[in-house]
């Protein structure tokens, strides 16, 4: 279900093939939501180069910090993350499932934010990891992000641990549709509804008042009339056992782990770093600010992913 061979048609529909030919040097970063940090230290660059060169089957886990350079805010970064800028918190799974008003509020905000959120494009870091996969260096990529940027970049040996906002499914019958298709249904149901957004959140949510969302109409599943939900793991929900087992299998096949752009505060991702540590795999962390793994990492780098990763040389084994 989660292997590259079995990518669904929905996933294929959101892959932007033209990114495969882009030179990573042509992507300019958007630093609005990136915490301040010093340029990469040459010694640290050399250390990461040695780490990557010594790895034959690299397991990579990415978090929100890899997408901040694409203009998508994260939750926890000092000064610029959602939690630092506002008292807003993401919707909880139980609230979404049990409350029609909560779903109305969520979808109204998501409707307004979707055009901008869905237009974000991969940055240099995404493209570098795609290239490492092509060169046989990256064995498997696990992203905690739901923004589809790794898919847009062309990564295939990948698991979206928390799902993807570009897909929507019915809680009753399981039917799956593209989020872009749902946007068209929202527009048809709300032809005169308009709202001005105040701020943006990491998952495409924007900030609207209760008054603004009051008359927003939410469609039901076109097949069974059930509740439509984005194909993501909301806070308070759990990742499926099948997916967790699959990722553990890919980790067992790997010889080292690189964490890029994540503080690893959420257990659903942290458990794989714990497993890597228990297997005595070397672990490197590339993240601005402290992480939950710092005490047992082999290497910790405090730099932008899009600034440091392109400096690492990975050779084509066929040349």
CSV table of C-alpha atoms in Angstrom, one decimal, residues 67-265:
chain,number,residue,atom,x,y,z
A,67,UNK,CA,9.5,22.9,3.9
A,68,UNK,CA,9.9,26.3,5.6
A,69,UNK,CA,12.2,27.3,2.8
A,70,UNK,CA,9.2,26.7,0.4
A,71,UNK,CA,7.2,29.3,2.4
A,72,UNK,CA,5.3,26.9,4.6
A,73,UNK,CA,5.5,27.7,8.4
A,74,UNK,CA,6.2,25.0,10.9
A,75,UNK,CA,4.7,24.6,14.4
A,76,UNK,CA,7.6,24.9,16.8
A,77,UNK,CA,10.4,27.1,15.4
A,78,UNK,CA,11.5,29.9,17.8
A,79,UNK,CA,10.1,33.2,16.7
A,80,UNK,CA,8.5,32.1,13.4
A,81,UNK,CA,6.6,28.9,14.1
A,82,UNK,CA,2.9,28.8,14.5
A,83,UNK,CA,3.1,28.3,18.3
A,84,UNK,CA,5.4,31.3,18.6
A,85,UNK,CA,3.3,33.6,16.5
A,86,UNK,CA,-0.2,32.7,17.7
A,87,UNK,CA,-2.2,30.9,20.3
A,88,UNK,CA,-3.9,28.8,17.5
A,89,UNK,CA,-3.6,25.1,17.7
A,90,UNK,CA,-4.3,22.4,15.0
A,91,UNK,CA,-7.6,20.6,15.1
A,92,UNK,CA,-7.8,17.4,17.1
A,93,UNK,CA,-9.0,14.2,15.4
A,94,UNK,CA,-11.8,13.5,17.9
A,95,UNK,CA,-13.1,17.1,17.5
A,96,UNK,CA,-13.2,16.8,13.7
A,97,UNK,CA,-15.1,13.4,13.8
A,98,UNK,CA,-17.7,14.3,16.4
A,99,UNK,CA,-18.5,18.0,15.7
A,100,UNK,CA,-20.2,19.2,12.5
A,101,UNK,CA,-19.4,22.8,13.5
A,102,UNK,CA,-15.7,21.9,13.9
A,103,UNK,CA,-15.7,20.3,10.4
A,104,UNK,CA,-17.4,23.4,9.0
A,105,UNK,CA,-14.8,25.7,10.6
A,106,UNK,CA,-11.9,23.5,9.4
A,107,UNK,CA,-13.1,23.2,5.8
A,108,UNK,CA,-13.9,26.9,5.6
A,109,UNK,CA,-10.4,27.8,6.6
A,110,UNK,CA,-8.9,25.2,4.4
A,111,UNK,CA,-11.0,26.3,1.5
A,112,UNK,CA,-9.6,29.8,1.8
A,113,UNK,CA,-6.0,28.7,2.3
A,114,UNK,CA,-5.9,25.9,-0.3
A,115,UNK,CA,-5.0,28.0,-3.4
A,116,UNK,CA,-1.9,29.3,-1.8
A,117,UNK,CA,-1.0,26.1,0.1
A,118,UNK,CA,-1.3,23.9,-2.9
A,119,UNK,CA,0.8,26.2,-5.0
A,120,UNK,CA,3.9,25.8,-2.8
A,121,UNK,CA,6.8,24.1,-4.7
A,122,UNK,CA,9.8,22.0,-3.6
A,123,UNK,CA,12.9,23.8,-2.5
A,124,UNK,CA,16.5,22.8,-3.0
A,125,UNK,CA,16.5,20.3,-0.1
A,126,UNK,CA,13.6,18.3,-1.6
A,127,UNK,CA,15.4,18.2,-4.9
A,128,UNK,CA,18.7,17.1,-3.4
A,129,UNK,CA,17.0,14.2,-1.6
A,130,UNK,CA,15.3,13.2,-4.8
A,131,UNK,CA,18.7,13.1,-6.5
A,132,UNK,CA,20.2,11.0,-3.7
A,133,UNK,CA,17.4,8.5,-4.3
A,134,UNK,CA,18.2,8.4,-8.1
A,135,UNK,CA,21.9,7.9,-7.3
A,136,UNK,CA,21.1,4.9,-5.0
A,137,UNK,CA,22.3,6.7,-1.8
A,138,UNK,CA,18.9,7.2,-0.2
A,139,UNK,CA,17.3,3.8,0.6
A,140,UNK,CA,14.0,5.2,1.9
A,141,UNK,CA,12.5,8.6,2.8
A,142,UNK,CA,9.9,9.1,5.5
A,143,UNK,CA,8.3,12.5,5.7
A,144,UNK,CA,6.2,13.7,8.6
A,145,UNK,CA,4.9,16.5,6.3
A,146,UNK,CA,1.5,16.6,4.6
A,147,UNK,CA,2.4,19.1,1.9
A,148,UNK,CA,3.2,16.8,-1.0
A,149,UNK,CA,6.5,18.6,-1.7
A,150,UNK,CA,8.6,15.5,-1.8
A,151,UNK,CA,6.1,14.0,-4.3
A,152,UNK,CA,6.2,17.1,-6.4
A,153,UNK,CA,10.0,16.9,-6.4
A,154,UNK,CA,9.8,13.4,-7.8
A,155,UNK,CA,10.7,11.2,-4.8
A,156,UNK,CA,9.4,7.7,-5.1
A,157,UNK,CA,11.0,5.6,-2.4
A,158,UNK,CA,8.9,7.4,0.2
A,159,UNK,CA,6.3,7.1,2.9
A,160,UNK,CA,4.1,10.0,3.9
A,161,UNK,CA,3.9,9.1,7.6
A,162,UNK,CA,1.1,11.5,8.4
A,163,UNK,CA,-0.7,11.4,5.0
A,164,UNK,CA,-1.2,14.2,2.5
A,165,UNK,CA,-3.5,17.1,2.3
A,166,UNK,CA,-3.8,16.7,-1.5
A,167,UNK,CA,-6.0,13.7,-0.9
A,168,UNK,CA,-9.5,13.5,0.8
A,169,UNK,CA,-11.4,10.4,1.8
A,170,UNK,CA,-14.7,9.4,3.2
A,171,UNK,CA,-14.8,8.2,6.8
A,172,UNK,CA,-17.7,5.9,6.0
A,173,UNK,CA,-17.0,4.2,2.7
A,174,UNK,CA,-13.3,5.0,2.2
A,175,UNK,CA,-13.7,6.6,-1.2
A,176,UNK,CA,-10.8,8.8,-2.1
A,177,UNK,CA,-10.7,12.0,-4.2
A,178,UNK,CA,-8.3,14.7,-5.0
A,179,UNK,CA,-8.4,17.8,-2.8
A,180,UNK,CA,-8.5,19.9,-5.9
A,181,UNK,CA,-11.8,18.1,-6.9
A,182,UNK,CA,-13.2,19.0,-3.5
A,183,UNK,CA,-12.2,22.6,-4.0
A,184,UNK,CA,-14.5,22.7,-7.0
A,185,UNK,CA,-17.4,21.2,-5.0
A,186,UNK,CA,-16.8,23.9,-2.3
A,187,UNK,CA,-17.0,26.6,-4.9
A,188,UNK,CA,-20.2,25.2,-6.4
A,189,UNK,CA,-21.9,25.0,-3.0
A,190,UNK,CA,-20.6,28.5,-1.8
A,191,UNK,CA,-20.8,30.7,-4.9
A,192,UNK,CA,-21.3,34.0,-3.0
A,193,UNK,CA,-19.3,33.1,0.2
A,194,UNK,CA,-16.2,35.1,0.6
A,195,UNK,CA,-13.8,35.5,3.5
A,196,UNK,CA,-10.5,37.3,4.1
A,197,UNK,CA,-7.8,35.2,5.8
A,198,UNK,CA,-5.7,36.4,8.7
A,199,UNK,CA,-2.4,34.4,8.8
A,200,UNK,CA,-1.5,31.0,7.6
A,201,UNK,CA,-0.8,27.7,9.4
A,202,UNK,CA,1.5,24.7,8.5
A,203,UNK,CA,-1.3,22.5,7.2
A,204,UNK,CA,-2.9,25.0,4.8
A,205,UNK,CA,-5.3,26.3,7.5
A,206,UNK,CA,-5.9,30.0,7.7
A,207,UNK,CA,-7.4,32.1,10.5
A,208,UNK,CA,-11.1,33.0,10.2
A,209,UNK,CA,-13.6,34.2,12.7
A,210,UNK,CA,-16.7,32.2,13.8
A,211,UNK,CA,-18.9,34.8,12.1
A,212,UNK,CA,-17.0,34.3,8.8
A,213,UNK,CA,-17.5,30.5,8.7
A,214,UNK,CA,-21.1,30.5,9.9
A,215,UNK,CA,-22.8,30.1,6.4
A,216,UNK,CA,-20.1,28.0,4.8
A,217,UNK,CA,-21.5,24.8,3.2
A,218,UNK,CA,-19.6,21.5,3.5
A,219,UNK,CA,-20.3,18.7,1.0
A,220,UNK,CA,-20.7,15.1,2.0
A,221,UNK,CA,-19.3,12.1,0.2
A,222,UNK,CA,-20.8,11.9,-3.3
A,223,UNK,CA,-21.0,8.1,-3.0
A,224,UNK,CA,-22.5,7.4,0.4
A,225,UNK,CA,-23.2,10.8,2.1
A,226,UNK,CA,-20.5,10.2,4.7
A,227,UNK,CA,-18.0,12.6,6.3
A,228,UNK,CA,-15.1,13.8,4.2
A,229,UNK,CA,-11.8,14.2,5.9
A,230,UNK,CA,-8.3,15.1,4.5
A,231,UNK,CA,-6.1,12.0,4.3
A,232,UNK,CA,-3.9,13.1,7.1
A,233,UNK,CA,-3.3,12.0,10.7
A,234,UNK,CA,-4.7,14.8,12.8
A,235,UNK,CA,-3.3,15.5,16.3
A,236,UNK,CA,-4.7,12.9,18.7
A,237,UNK,CA,-5.0,10.2,16.0
A,238,UNK,CA,-2.5,7.4,15.4
A,239,UNK,CA,-0.6,6.2,12.3
A,240,UNK,CA,-1.8,2.8,11.1
A,241,UNK,CA,0.0,-0.3,12.4
A,242,UNK,CA,0.4,-1.4,8.8
A,243,UNK,CA,2.3,1.8,7.9
A,244,UNK,CA,4.4,1.7,11.1
A,245,UNK,CA,5.4,-1.9,10.4
A,246,UNK,CA,6.3,-1.0,6.8
A,247,UNK,CA,8.6,1.9,7.9
A,248,UNK,CA,10.3,-0.3,10.5
A,249,UNK,CA,11.0,-2.8,7.7
A,250,UNK,CA,12.6,-0.1,5.5
A,251,UNK,CA,14.7,1.0,8.6
A,252,UNK,CA,15.8,-2.5,9.2
A,253,UNK,CA,17.2,-2.6,5.7
A,254,UNK,CA,19.2,0.7,6.2
A,255,UNK,CA,22.6,1.3,7.7
A,256,UNK,CA,22.2,4.9,8.9
A,257,UNK,CA,19.6,7.6,9.6
A,258,UNK,CA,19.5,11.3,8.7
A,259,UNK,CA,16.9,13.5,10.3
A,260,UNK,CA,16.3,16.7,8.3
A,261,UNK,CA,14.2,19.6,9.5
A,262,UNK,CA,12.5,18.1,12.5
A,263,UNK,CA,12.7,18.5,16.3
A,264,UNK,CA,11.2,15.0,16.5
A,265,UNK,CA,8.8,16.0,19.3
